[in-house]
Every structure is written in C-alpha cells, then in structure tokens.
Coordinates of C-alpha atoms in Angstrom, one line a residue:
Chain A
M29 CA 0.0 0.0 0.0
Q30 CA 1.4 3.4 -1.0
I31 CA 0.3 6.0 1.5
Y32 CA 0.9 9.7 1.4
V33 CA 0.4 11.8 4.5
C34 CA 0.1 15.6 4.2
V35 CA 1.7 17.3 7.2
K36 CA 1.9 20.9 8.2
H37 CA 4.5 22.7 10.3
V38 CA 2.7 24.9 12.7
P39 CA 3.5 27.0 15.8
D40 CA 3.0 25.1 19.1
T41 CA -0.6 25.5 20.3
A42 CA 0.8 26.8 23.6
A43 CA 3.1 29.3 22.0
T44 CA 2.6 33.0 22.4
I45 CA 1.8 34.6 19.0
T46 CA 3.2 38.2 18.7
V47 CA 1.7 40.1 15.9
V48 CA 4.1 42.0 13.7
G49 CA 3.0 44.7 11.3
E50 CA -0.4 44.4 9.7
A51 CA -0.6 40.7 9.0
G52 CA 2.6 39.1 10.2
Y53 CA 3.8 37.4 13.4
N54 CA 7.1 36.7 15.0
D55 CA 7.8 33.2 13.9
T56 CA 11.3 33.2 15.4
A57 CA 9.9 33.6 18.9
C58 CA 7.8 30.4 19.0
K59 CA 8.4 26.7 18.9
F60 CA 7.0 24.8 15.9
I61 CA 5.5 21.4 16.0
I62 CA 3.8 18.9 13.7
N63 CA 0.1 20.0 13.4
P64 CA -1.6 18.0 16.2
Y65 CA -4.3 16.5 13.9
D66 CA -1.6 15.4 11.4
E67 CA -0.2 13.1 14.1
Y68 CA -3.4 11.0 13.9
A69 CA -2.9 10.9 10.1
V70 CA 0.8 9.8 10.4
E71 CA 0.0 7.2 13.0
E72 CA -2.9 5.7 11.0
A73 CA -0.7 5.5 7.9
V74 CA 2.2 3.8 9.7
Q75 CA -0.1 1.3 11.4
R76 CA -1.7 0.4 8.1
V77 CA 1.7 -0.4 6.5
E78 CA 3.0 -2.2 9.7
K79 CA -0.1 -4.4 9.7
A80 CA 0.1 -5.1 6.0
G81 CA 3.8 -5.9 6.3
S82 CA 4.5 -4.0 3.0
G83 CA 4.0 -0.6 1.6
E84 CA 5.4 2.8 2.1
V85 CA 4.4 6.0 4.0
V86 CA 5.6 9.2 2.4
V87 CA 5.2 12.5 4.2
V88 CA 4.4 15.5 2.1
T89 CA 4.8 19.0 3.4
V90 CA 4.3 22.4 1.8
G91 CA 6.1 24.8 4.1
P92 CA 9.1 27.0 4.8
E93 CA 12.7 25.7 5.2
A94 CA 12.3 25.1 8.9
A95 CA 9.4 22.6 8.2
V96 CA 12.1 19.9 8.0
S97 CA 11.9 19.5 11.7
T98 CA 8.3 18.6 11.5
M99 CA 8.9 16.2 8.6
R100 CA 11.6 14.5 10.7
A101 CA 9.2 14.2 13.6
A102 CA 6.7 12.4 11.2
M103 CA 9.6 10.1 10.1
A104 CA 10.4 9.3 13.7
M105 CA 6.8 8.1 14.0
G106 CA 7.5 5.7 11.2
A107 CA 7.1 7.4 7.9
H108 CA 9.7 6.1 5.4
R109 CA 10.6 9.2 3.5
G110 CA 9.5 12.8 2.8
I111 CA 8.8 15.3 0.0
H112 CA 9.2 19.0 1.0
V113 CA 7.7 21.6 -1.2
K114 CA 9.4 24.8 -0.1
V115 CA 7.5 28.0 0.2
E116 CA 8.2 31.3 2.0
G117 CA 6.0 32.1 5.0
Q118 CA 3.1 30.4 6.8
F119 CA 0.1 31.6 5.0
L120 CA 0.0 30.0 1.5
D121 CA -3.6 29.9 0.3
S122 CA -5.3 26.5 0.7
T123 CA -6.0 26.2 -3.1
L124 CA -2.4 26.7 -3.9
T125 CA -1.3 24.3 -1.1
S126 CA -3.6 21.6 -2.5
L127 CA -2.3 22.1 -6.0
A128 CA 1.3 21.8 -4.7
L129 CA 0.4 18.7 -2.7
K130 CA -1.2 17.2 -5.8
A131 CA 1.8 17.9 -8.0
A132 CA 4.3 16.6 -5.5
I133 CA 2.3 13.4 -4.9
E134 CA 1.7 12.7 -8.6
Q135 CA 5.4 13.3 -9.5
D136 CA 6.3 10.7 -6.9
G137 CA 3.9 7.8 -7.3
T138 CA 0.3 6.5 -7.2
P139 CA -1.4 6.7 -3.8
N140 CA -3.8 4.2 -2.4
I141 CA -4.7 6.5 0.4
I142 CA -3.8 10.1 1.3
F143 CA -4.1 11.1 4.9
T144 CA -4.3 14.6 6.2
G145 CA -5.4 16.1 9.6
R146 CA -8.9 17.6 9.9
N147 CA -7.5 21.1 10.0
A148 CA -4.3 23.0 10.7
V149 CA -4.2 24.7 14.0
D150 CA -2.6 27.9 12.6
T151 CA -5.0 29.0 9.9
E152 CA -7.9 26.8 10.9
G153 CA -9.1 26.5 7.3
F154 CA -10.7 23.1 7.3
Q155 CA -10.5 22.8 3.5
T156 CA -7.1 21.7 2.0
Q157 CA -8.0 18.0 2.0
Y158 CA -11.3 18.8 0.1
R159 CA -9.4 20.9 -2.5
L160 CA -6.8 18.2 -2.9
A161 CA -9.6 15.6 -3.5
A162 CA -11.4 17.8 -6.0
A163 CA -8.1 18.5 -7.9
M164 CA -7.3 14.8 -8.0
N165 CA -10.9 13.7 -8.5
L166 CA -10.8 11.4 -5.4
P167 CA -13.4 10.8 -2.7
V168 CA -12.8 12.5 0.6
V169 CA -14.2 12.3 4.2
S170 CA -12.8 14.4 7.0
E171 CA -12.9 14.3 10.8
V172 CA -12.7 10.6 10.6
V173 CA -12.6 8.7 13.9
N174 CA -12.7 5.1 12.6
L175 CA -11.4 3.5 9.4
E176 CA -11.8 0.0 8.0
I177 CA -10.5 -1.1 4.6
N178 CA -12.1 -4.1 2.8
D179 CA -11.8 -5.0 -0.9
G180 CA -10.7 -1.7 -2.1
Q181 CA -13.4 0.1 -0.1
A182 CA -12.8 2.4 2.8
I183 CA -15.5 2.4 5.5
V184 CA -15.1 5.4 7.7
Q185 CA -17.0 6.9 10.6
R186 CA -17.2 10.6 11.6
E187 CA -19.0 12.5 14.3
V188 CA -21.6 15.0 13.1
G189 CA -22.5 16.7 16.4
G190 CA -24.5 15.7 19.5
G191 CA -22.7 12.3 19.6
T192 CA -24.3 11.3 16.3
R193 CA -22.0 9.0 14.2
E194 CA -22.2 8.6 10.5
T195 CA -20.7 5.6 8.6
L196 CA -19.6 6.4 5.1
E197 CA -18.2 4.3 2.3
M198 CA -15.9 5.3 -0.6
K199 CA -13.6 3.6 -3.0
L200 CA -9.8 3.6 -2.8
P201 CA -7.8 5.6 -3.7
C202 CA -9.3 8.2 -1.3
I203 CA -8.4 11.0 1.0
I204 CA -9.0 10.8 4.8
G205 CA -8.9 13.8 7.2
A206 CA -8.0 12.3 10.5
T207 CA -9.1 13.5 14.0
K208 CA -8.8 12.5 17.6
G209 CA -10.3 9.1 18.2
L210 CA -8.9 7.5 15.1
N211 CA -5.9 6.2 17.1
E212 CA -3.4 7.0 19.8
P213 CA -0.3 8.6 18.2
R214 CA 3.0 7.1 19.4
Y215 CA 5.8 9.0 21.1
P216 CA 8.9 8.2 19.0
K217 CA 11.7 6.6 20.9
F218 CA 15.3 7.9 20.8
P219 CA 16.6 5.4 18.3
D220 CA 13.6 6.2 16.0
I221 CA 14.4 9.9 16.2
M222 CA 18.0 9.1 15.3
K223 CA 17.0 6.9 12.4
A224 CA 14.6 9.5 11.1
K225 CA 17.5 11.9 10.5
K226 CA 18.9 9.6 7.8
K227 CA 15.7 9.0 6.0
E228 CA 15.3 10.3 2.4
L229 CA 14.0 13.8 2.1
K230 CA 13.4 15.3 -1.3
E231 CA 13.2 19.0 -1.7
I232 CA 11.3 20.8 -4.4
D233 CA 10.9 24.6 -4.8
F234 CA 7.2 25.7 -5.1
D235 CA 8.1 27.6 -8.2
Q236 CA 9.6 24.5 -9.9
L237 CA 6.1 22.8 -9.9
G238 CA 4.9 25.2 -12.6
L239 CA 1.5 25.7 -11.0
D240 CA -1.1 28.0 -12.3
T241 CA -1.2 30.7 -9.6
S242 CA -3.9 32.7 -11.2
V243 CA -6.6 30.8 -9.2
D244 CA -8.9 32.5 -6.8
Q245 CA -7.2 33.0 -3.5
T246 CA -7.9 34.2 0.0
E247 CA -5.8 37.1 1.2
L248 CA -4.8 37.7 4.8
L249 CA -5.3 41.4 5.3
K250 CA -4.9 41.7 9.0
L251 CA -3.9 39.8 12.1
E252 CA -4.9 41.0 15.5
A253 CA -4.1 39.7 18.9
V254 CA -7.2 38.7 20.9
P255 CA -7.0 40.3 24.2
E256 CA -7.2 37.9 27.1
R257 CA -9.9 38.6 29.7
S258 CA -8.5 40.2 32.7
S259 CA -8.6 38.5 36.1
A260 CA -11.9 37.1 37.3
Q261 CA -14.1 38.8 39.8
I262 CA -13.9 36.3 42.6
M263 CA -17.1 35.7 44.7
Q264 CA -16.8 36.0 48.5
G265 CA -18.5 34.5 51.5
S266 CA -19.9 31.1 52.2
V267 CA -20.5 28.7 49.3
R268 CA -24.2 29.7 49.3
E269 CA -23.4 33.4 49.5
Q270 CA -20.9 33.0 46.6
V271 CA -23.3 31.1 44.4
N272 CA -26.2 33.5 45.2
E273 CA -24.0 36.5 44.2
L274 CA -22.9 34.7 41.0
V275 CA -26.5 34.0 40.0
R276 CA -27.5 37.5 40.8
I277 CA -24.7 39.0 38.6
L278 CA -25.3 36.6 35.7
T279 CA -29.1 37.4 35.8
E280 CA -29.1 41.1 36.4
K281 CA -25.8 42.4 35.1
D282 CA -24.8 40.1 32.2
K283 CA -28.4 38.9 31.5
V284 CA -27.1 35.5 30.5
L285 CA -29.3 33.5 32.8
Chain B
M5 CA -28.9 44.7 -2.6
A6 CA -27.2 41.4 -2.9
K7 CA -29.0 38.1 -3.0
I8 CA -27.5 35.8 -0.3
G9 CA -28.4 32.2 0.3
V10 CA -28.3 30.5 3.7
F11 CA -27.9 26.8 3.9
I12 CA -30.3 25.7 6.6
E13 CA -29.3 22.8 8.8
T14 CA -32.0 20.7 10.3
D15 CA -32.0 18.0 13.0
K16 CA -34.8 15.5 13.2
D17 CA -36.8 17.6 10.7
E18 CA -36.5 20.7 12.9
V19 CA -34.6 23.8 11.9
K20 CA -31.7 24.2 14.3
K21 CA -31.9 27.5 16.1
T22 CA -28.2 28.3 15.4
N23 CA -29.4 29.0 11.8
F24 CA -31.1 32.2 12.9
G25 CA -27.8 33.9 13.6
A26 CA -26.7 33.0 10.1
I27 CA -29.8 34.5 8.6
T28 CA -29.2 37.7 10.6
A29 CA -25.7 37.8 9.3
A30 CA -26.8 37.2 5.7
L31 CA -29.5 39.9 5.9
D32 CA -26.8 42.4 6.9
G33 CA -29.2 44.8 8.5
G34 CA -31.7 44.6 5.7
K35 CA -29.2 45.4 2.9
N36 CA -29.5 41.9 1.4
E37 CA -32.2 39.6 0.3
V38 CA -32.1 36.2 1.9
V39 CA -32.9 32.9 0.3
A40 CA -33.0 29.9 2.7
L41 CA -32.0 26.6 1.2
L42 CA -33.2 23.4 2.9
M43 CA -32.6 19.8 2.1
G44 CA -34.5 16.7 3.2
V45 CA -37.2 18.5 5.1
D46 CA -40.5 20.1 4.2
A47 CA -39.9 23.8 3.5
N48 CA -43.6 24.7 4.4
S49 CA -43.1 23.5 8.0
A50 CA -40.0 25.7 8.3
Q51 CA -41.5 28.8 6.7
E52 CA -42.8 30.6 9.7
T53 CA -39.6 30.1 11.8
L54 CA -37.3 31.2 9.0
A55 CA -39.4 34.2 7.8
A56 CA -39.4 35.5 11.4
Y57 CA -35.7 36.1 11.1
G58 CA -35.9 37.6 7.6
A59 CA -35.7 34.9 5.0
Q60 CA -37.7 36.1 2.0
K61 CA -37.6 32.9 0.0
I62 CA -37.6 29.5 1.5
V63 CA -36.5 26.8 -1.0
Q64 CA -36.6 23.1 -0.6
V65 CA -33.8 21.7 -2.7
T66 CA -34.3 18.2 -4.1
V67 CA -32.7 16.0 -6.7
D68 CA -34.7 13.8 -9.0
S69 CA -34.2 10.1 -8.4
A70 CA -31.7 10.5 -5.6
D71 CA -31.7 10.9 -1.9
L72 CA -29.7 14.0 -1.1
T73 CA -29.0 12.9 2.4
A74 CA -27.3 9.8 1.1
S75 CA -24.1 11.6 -0.1
P76 CA -22.4 14.7 1.0
D77 CA -21.0 15.1 -2.5
L78 CA -24.5 15.2 -4.0
Q79 CA -25.5 17.8 -1.5
A80 CA -22.6 20.1 -2.5
R81 CA -23.4 19.6 -6.2
A82 CA -27.1 20.3 -5.6
L83 CA -26.2 23.5 -3.7
A84 CA -23.9 24.6 -6.5
D85 CA -26.7 24.2 -9.0
A86 CA -29.2 26.0 -6.7
I87 CA -26.7 28.9 -6.3
Q88 CA -26.6 29.3 -10.0
H89 CA -30.4 28.9 -10.5
F90 CA -31.3 31.5 -7.9
A91 CA -28.4 33.8 -9.0
L92 CA -27.0 34.0 -5.5
E93 CA -24.0 36.2 -4.8
G94 CA -23.1 34.3 -1.7
L95 CA -23.9 31.4 0.5
I96 CA -23.7 31.5 4.3
G97 CA -24.0 28.5 6.6
L98 CA -22.8 27.2 9.9
A99 CA -19.4 25.8 10.7
S100 CA -20.9 22.8 12.4
A101 CA -19.5 19.3 11.6
R102 CA -22.0 19.1 8.7
G103 CA -21.6 22.7 7.6
R104 CA -17.8 22.5 7.5
D105 CA -18.0 19.4 5.4
V106 CA -20.6 20.6 2.9
F107 CA -19.1 24.1 2.5
A108 CA -15.6 22.7 1.9
R109 CA -17.0 20.3 -0.7
L110 CA -18.9 23.1 -2.4
S111 CA -15.9 25.5 -2.5
A112 CA -13.6 22.8 -3.8
F113 CA -16.1 21.8 -6.5
L114 CA -16.7 25.3 -7.6
N115 CA -13.1 26.5 -7.2
V116 CA -14.2 29.3 -5.0
T117 CA -12.5 30.7 -1.9
L118 CA -14.0 29.8 1.4
A119 CA -13.6 30.9 5.0
S120 CA -14.8 28.5 7.7
D121 CA -15.6 29.1 11.4
C122 CA -16.0 32.9 10.9
V123 CA -17.1 35.3 13.6
G124 CA -18.0 38.2 11.3
I125 CA -18.7 39.1 7.6
N126 CA -18.4 42.3 5.8
F127 CA -20.3 42.0 2.5
E128 CA -19.1 45.4 1.1
D129 CA -15.4 44.6 1.0
K130 CA -15.9 40.7 1.0
T131 CA -13.9 40.2 4.1
V132 CA -14.5 37.9 7.1
R133 CA -13.1 37.7 10.5
K134 CA -12.0 34.3 11.9
S135 CA -9.7 32.8 14.5
H136 CA -6.1 32.0 13.7
F137 CA -3.6 30.2 16.0
S138 CA -6.2 28.5 18.3
G139 CA -8.1 31.7 19.0
K140 CA -5.0 33.7 20.0
T141 CA -5.4 36.0 17.0
I142 CA -8.3 37.1 14.8
A143 CA -7.5 37.3 11.1
T144 CA -9.3 39.5 8.6
I145 CA -9.4 37.6 5.3
K146 CA -10.5 38.8 1.9
L147 CA -12.3 36.3 -0.2
N148 CA -11.4 37.0 -3.8
S149 CA -14.0 34.9 -5.6
D150 CA -17.1 36.4 -7.2
L151 CA -19.2 34.1 -5.1
L152 CA -18.9 34.6 -1.3
L153 CA -18.8 31.4 0.7
C154 CA -18.7 31.6 4.4
A155 CA -19.4 29.2 7.3
L156 CA -20.0 30.9 10.6
R157 CA -19.1 29.7 14.0
P158 CA -22.5 28.7 15.6
N159 CA -23.8 31.4 18.0
A160 CA -21.0 33.9 17.0
I161 CA -23.6 36.2 15.5
E162 CA -26.6 36.9 17.6
A163 CA -29.9 36.2 15.9
Q164 CA -32.3 39.1 15.5
K165 CA -35.9 38.8 14.6
A166 CA -36.8 40.6 11.3
L167 CA -40.2 39.4 10.0
A168 CA -40.2 39.1 6.3
D169 CA -42.9 38.4 3.7
S170 CA -41.9 35.0 2.5
Q171 CA -42.6 32.6 -0.3
V172 CA -42.0 28.9 -0.3
E173 CA -40.6 27.2 -3.4
S174 CA -39.3 23.8 -4.4
Y175 CA -36.3 23.4 -6.6
A176 CA -35.2 20.1 -8.3
A177 CA -31.5 20.6 -8.8
S178 CA -29.7 18.9 -11.7
V179 CA -26.7 16.9 -10.6
D180 CA -24.7 15.3 -13.4
A181 CA -22.5 12.9 -11.4
P182 CA -23.2 10.4 -8.7
G183 CA -21.6 11.1 -5.3
L184 CA -18.2 9.6 -4.6
V185 CA -19.0 9.2 -0.9
K186 CA -22.0 7.2 0.3
V187 CA -23.6 7.4 3.7
L188 CA -24.2 3.9 5.0
E189 CA -25.6 4.5 8.4
V190 CA -26.4 7.3 10.8
K191 CA -26.3 6.4 14.4
K192 CA -28.0 9.0 16.6
G193 CA -26.4 9.9 19.8
D194 CA -28.2 10.2 23.1
T195 CA -31.2 12.3 22.1
A196 CA -31.6 13.7 25.6
K197 CA -28.2 15.3 25.3
M198 CA -27.9 18.7 23.7
D199 CA -25.3 19.3 21.0
L200 CA -22.4 21.3 22.5
T201 CA -21.9 23.5 19.5
E202 CA -25.5 24.5 19.5
A203 CA -25.8 25.2 23.2
D204 CA -26.4 28.7 24.6
V205 CA -25.1 27.6 28.0
I206 CA -22.4 25.0 28.7
I207 CA -21.2 23.6 32.0
T208 CA -17.9 21.6 31.7
G209 CA -16.2 19.2 34.1
G210 CA -12.5 18.8 34.1
R211 CA -10.2 16.1 35.4
P212 CA -11.2 16.6 39.1
I213 CA -14.7 15.2 38.2
D214 CA -12.8 11.9 38.8
A215 CA -15.5 9.5 37.5
A216 CA -17.9 9.2 34.6
E217 CA -20.9 8.9 37.0
N218 CA -20.1 12.3 38.6
Y219 CA -21.1 14.0 35.4
K220 CA -24.7 13.3 36.6
M221 CA -24.2 16.2 39.0
L222 CA -23.4 18.5 36.1
E223 CA -26.3 17.1 34.1
E224 CA -28.8 17.9 36.8
C225 CA -27.5 21.5 37.0
A226 CA -27.4 21.7 33.2
E227 CA -31.1 20.7 32.9
L228 CA -32.1 23.7 35.0
L229 CA -29.7 26.0 33.0
G230 CA -30.9 24.7 29.7
A231 CA -27.2 23.8 29.2
A232 CA -25.2 21.2 27.5
V233 CA -22.4 19.3 29.4
G234 CA -18.8 19.4 28.2
A235 CA -15.6 17.8 29.3
S236 CA -11.9 18.8 29.2
R237 CA -9.3 16.9 27.3
A238 CA -7.9 15.5 30.6
A239 CA -11.3 14.2 31.6
V240 CA -11.8 12.6 28.2
D241 CA -8.4 11.0 28.2
A242 CA -9.0 9.6 31.7
G243 CA -12.0 7.9 30.3
F244 CA -14.6 9.9 32.3
A245 CA -16.4 11.3 29.2
P246 CA -16.7 10.5 25.5
H247 CA -14.7 12.5 22.9
S248 CA -18.0 14.0 21.6
M249 CA -18.1 16.0 24.9
Q250 CA -14.7 17.4 24.6
V251 CA -14.3 21.2 24.3
G252 CA -11.1 22.7 23.1
Q253 CA -8.3 21.9 20.6
T254 CA -8.9 18.4 19.3
G255 CA -12.5 18.8 20.5
K256 CA -15.3 21.1 19.9
T257 CA -15.2 24.8 19.4
V258 CA -18.1 26.5 21.2
S259 CA -19.4 30.0 21.6
P260 CA -22.2 30.0 24.2
R261 CA -23.5 33.1 26.0
L262 CA -22.5 31.4 29.3
Y263 CA -19.7 29.0 29.9
I264 CA -19.2 27.5 33.4
G265 CA -15.9 25.6 33.8
C266 CA -15.7 23.3 36.8
G267 CA -12.2 22.0 37.8
L268 CA -10.5 23.4 34.7
S269 CA -7.0 24.7 34.9
G270 CA -7.5 27.0 31.9
S271 CA -5.0 25.7 29.3
V272 CA -4.4 27.5 26.0
Q273 CA -5.8 24.4 24.3
H274 CA -9.0 24.5 26.2
F275 CA -9.5 28.2 25.7
A276 CA -9.0 27.7 21.9
G277 CA -12.4 26.0 22.0
M278 CA -14.4 28.3 24.2
K279 CA -12.7 31.7 24.3
T280 CA -15.4 33.4 22.3
S281 CA -18.0 32.5 24.9
K282 CA -19.8 35.7 26.1
V283 CA -19.3 35.1 29.8
I284 CA -16.9 32.6 31.4
V285 CA -17.3 31.4 35.0
A286 CA -14.7 29.2 36.7
I287 CA -15.1 27.0 39.7
N288 CA -11.8 25.6 41.0
T289 CA -10.3 24.7 44.4
D290 CA -6.9 26.2 43.4
K291 CA -6.9 29.9 43.7
D292 CA -3.8 30.1 41.6
A293 CA -5.3 28.1 38.7
P294 CA -4.5 30.0 35.4
I295 CA -8.2 30.1 34.5
F296 CA -8.9 32.7 37.2
Q297 CA -6.5 35.1 35.3
K298 CA -8.6 35.0 32.1
C299 CA -12.3 34.5 32.9
D300 CA -15.1 36.8 34.1
Y301 CA -16.2 35.4 37.4
G302 CA -14.7 32.9 39.7
I303 CA -15.6 30.8 42.7
I304 CA -12.7 29.4 44.6
G305 CA -14.1 26.1 45.8
D306 CA -14.8 22.5 45.2
M307 CA -17.2 21.8 42.4
F308 CA -18.7 19.0 44.5
E309 CA -19.8 21.6 47.0
V310 CA -20.5 24.5 44.7
V311 CA -22.4 22.8 41.8
P312 CA -25.1 21.2 44.1
V313 CA -25.7 24.6 45.7
L314 CA -26.0 26.2 42.2
T315 CA -28.5 23.5 41.2
E316 CA -30.5 24.1 44.4
I317 CA -30.6 27.9 43.9
L318 CA -31.7 27.5 40.3
R319 CA -34.3 25.0 41.4
E320 CA -35.7 27.4 44.0
Q321 CA -35.8 30.2 41.4
T322 CA -37.6 28.2 38.7
G323 CA -39.8 26.6 41.3
Q324 CA -39.1 23.1 40.0

C-alpha cells in the first residue's frame, strides 16, 4: 500500500503569538510542531503499513525551510521518506497548497490512500483536503474517527454533532482527514528519532512545480491579537453566598441566565 | 442589494436554532435579500420560523431520483446548482461538523474561496473575521472569488428577529455525477443530550470530576440552566467522558453566552475551543489556577460543593 500523509509545520498551540506589522507574526519567537491532527494521520498510515507488512508511508509538506523538523518528527513516528515543497512564510492559500500537494504526490507515485489532519491549528481553514480531493478527482471524508478497509473500499466513521455518528463508504484511492479518536499517536523513541534523521527527504521549490497561480485565493489582510480577559471577579463569603452572588450577577448584570 | 443564500441545517426535521444567527448575518441589517435553502425537510413546515428572522424565499432543494442525504458530494453539487439557479451572490452557513463538510466540498467543487468558522462578515469589501492560531489572534481575510462562501461559528452572531414576507418554493437541482462518498448509516447519539456547538449555555467538568458517573451532578444542573455538558481533554483522556463531549483543541469549538468551567486549569488548548463565549465562569479549588486570570467570574471552591448549591438555587428560582 502506497500511502501519502500531508503534514503541516505549525506554531505550538501553547506558543505566544506576537503580531508584527499588519498581518505578520514573529515566527522566530515560537516553537514549531507537527500539526496535532496530522499526528493521527501519520499514526494511521504507519499502522496500516505495519499491519500489511508491506508498503510505504511518504510525508508531504508544503512549508518553509524550517518545516524539515516537522517532517523528521513524522519520520520518527515511522514514515519512510519525505517530500518537502518549499515556500516562504506560513500563509499559503489552501487552493495553492492543495495544487502543490497534488503535483508533489503525482510526481512521486500512485497513492492508495492520502491522509491529512482535519485542519491545521494555525490558519484553521478546514479545506485543503477537500481541495486536494477535487483536484485529484478522489473521494474524501474528513474528521474521521474510525477506518476499515475491505476489498478496495474504505468504510469510515465521523461524528456530526450531538454524539451522532455517520458511517460512510468510498472507493480507494481516497483522502481521509484524521481527527482525535482514530488512534493514539505514538511518542517516538530515541533510536527512531536518530534513524529518522537519515531517511530520504526530497526538496522541491514551489516555483519548480509550474502551478497556475492565477486561481482565486484568499488574502490575509490583518492579524490582531485577541486580548485575554482580565482576572476574574472572585465571589466572596460562604458557598451559598458566593453562588447567590454569581447567579444575581449573571441574571441582572450580564443577563445570560 | 445582494441576494444571499443561507444553507439551513436541520435536526430531526426541525430547523436548528443556530441557523437564525446565520440569517441575521446574511441579511446584513436589511441590505441583502435572503434565500434559505433546505434539504431533506419540508420547506412549508420551516417557513414561519425562517421568515421570522428575515428569510424572504424558502426553498426546498431536491434532486430527482436520488436521496440527497445519502451523499455529502451530492448535497454540495445540488447546492452549486441552486446557487446558479437563484443567482445567489453568496452562501452562508454554519461551521458545524456538517456545515464545515458541505461548504468545503462546495468550495472545492466550484473552485471558489471559502472561510470556515467565521465570527463576522463584511459584504461590502468581502472580508471575514476568523480565528487563527487557536483563538489567539483574529484574522481579517479577503475572499477573492465572485461568489462569497462563508461558514459561521455557531452562536457567534446573535440572531435578531426581522419578520419578512416570504414565499416557499421547491427546486429540483440537476446533478450530473453520482456522489463519490455514500452514507451507509447514521447512528443518533443520546437524544436527551444537547449538541455542544448548538448550546447557549455550557457547563464543563475537568479532570477533578474523577469518575464518569459524577457528570450526573453537572447534568442535573445543566437541565435547569438549559445547558449542554462538556468535558476537558484531561477528563476525556482519563475515560470519564466520550470525545464527543470534549471542548477545546482536538475537541469542539463553542461560543455559548455562558460557559461554566468546573475544575478546569485553563489551558491554552481548552481556551482555543471556548474563548469566544460571552461570559466565562470558573469554579476551581486552586486559587492560583490560570483560569482565574482569564475569565469573568470565579468561585474558589470544590465543584462537588459548589455545583449542588447552584442546582439548588436555580431550582428554587424556577420553582421546579
């Protein structure tokens, strides 16, 4: 089984984001990690190949030079090699990202499955996997929590709110957007981390792909820090007095009860 | 005046009330004409509710010889056809699990830009506001396609009544290809439980809840509050609650008017999922818990003492 996993290099969710200028941020001040949802994607791909006893997991990343660390992290989890499409900056439009992923994958081989995360935690776009699917004319389901493969069919489950679960079916090759619940991503061990450093990593410049960049794109105009709430007003007195006061404030002042 | 469509989500043949805020957004203070698009339910039964918020046209979209609910691809293609038929300049919906999926399929199919999980729209300059970096920043994004596609965070825009004269119509969309993805089964969750992303009020239990059965205490209180019950990642990972109850990064993003967190430390990842709540209350035994630094009201105390008192007081007030 030939599996491609699309992985994004993103600032740590716990990192402080300092806005610089109109629409930039200080990316040298924060630690970067593999996009948390992409870990479920890598884990699932690696487990599939381990179970089958054959096949290959290829990590594909569209990202800046520094994204290599994220690709090595995915390789430490068990991916066999990587393809890095190099771009400047963090905010490449999702349509262009999907076209770059498509070109990189098609240059390399024929996928049976392409895994992605359900969304990237930096731009929170929820769409690259769908654009990739449309561009490659493949079926796609995202936010997948369970996957079974039988006779060239993928049977997947996703949650659609209120605890309701949908089971869907599609033919391979297909694209699967992974989310929490699909598996338990492994913590790579030291020897795996060392081994990952020697795995094959191919670099391609975005411009070398010869993509049509005249497609409709989104444009990031402005980035603003969201001010944190200030310290809470703490209730005083006995438990009953505190709760009474809280209920009074929520009812009379904030009118939310 | 622009003609804007709203993709109406239903649950058990009922219009979800989170749609009303999307209609309010689409109406843009009366500057736009709103066409509500429904699938799989009778438009007549929804007319009164949707017209009350300003929908002028209420359209039931069908496809001949196919069940639209059987394939999300088909739904997206039928919407694409309806957009063209009604000459819509934009389509607004909800960034619920279903909305995120349908809007992403639609935008990819039409090659049109999309912003999902938005908290504001400006129709004049075609910009939206949405979270970036787990709610730590808000981005203003320009959508450069002619057709404006935007899925809104449920409850982010407050619904306002705006009674409209309305017509009901049925439209049989033409869809030229079968869906690539087929729905085999839909297993309903516990019907007594309210969907977190839809809820106006949420009460969440963190790791100190200590056992699955202790959520009963929160459920009792939630019933009086008209609230849904949530859980933190730590509580889910400890096996006290299912993942469908998880709020935060790797869980649900919610925007209720009141969020009560019990035994939550206040991690960045949790706040990523509930930061846009209108009022946040924290109950925690640890006076130094980070949550007290970034919420509106706090009670320093044990949830097992505080929540039953809250339930009791609410019960006295409502006379139940």
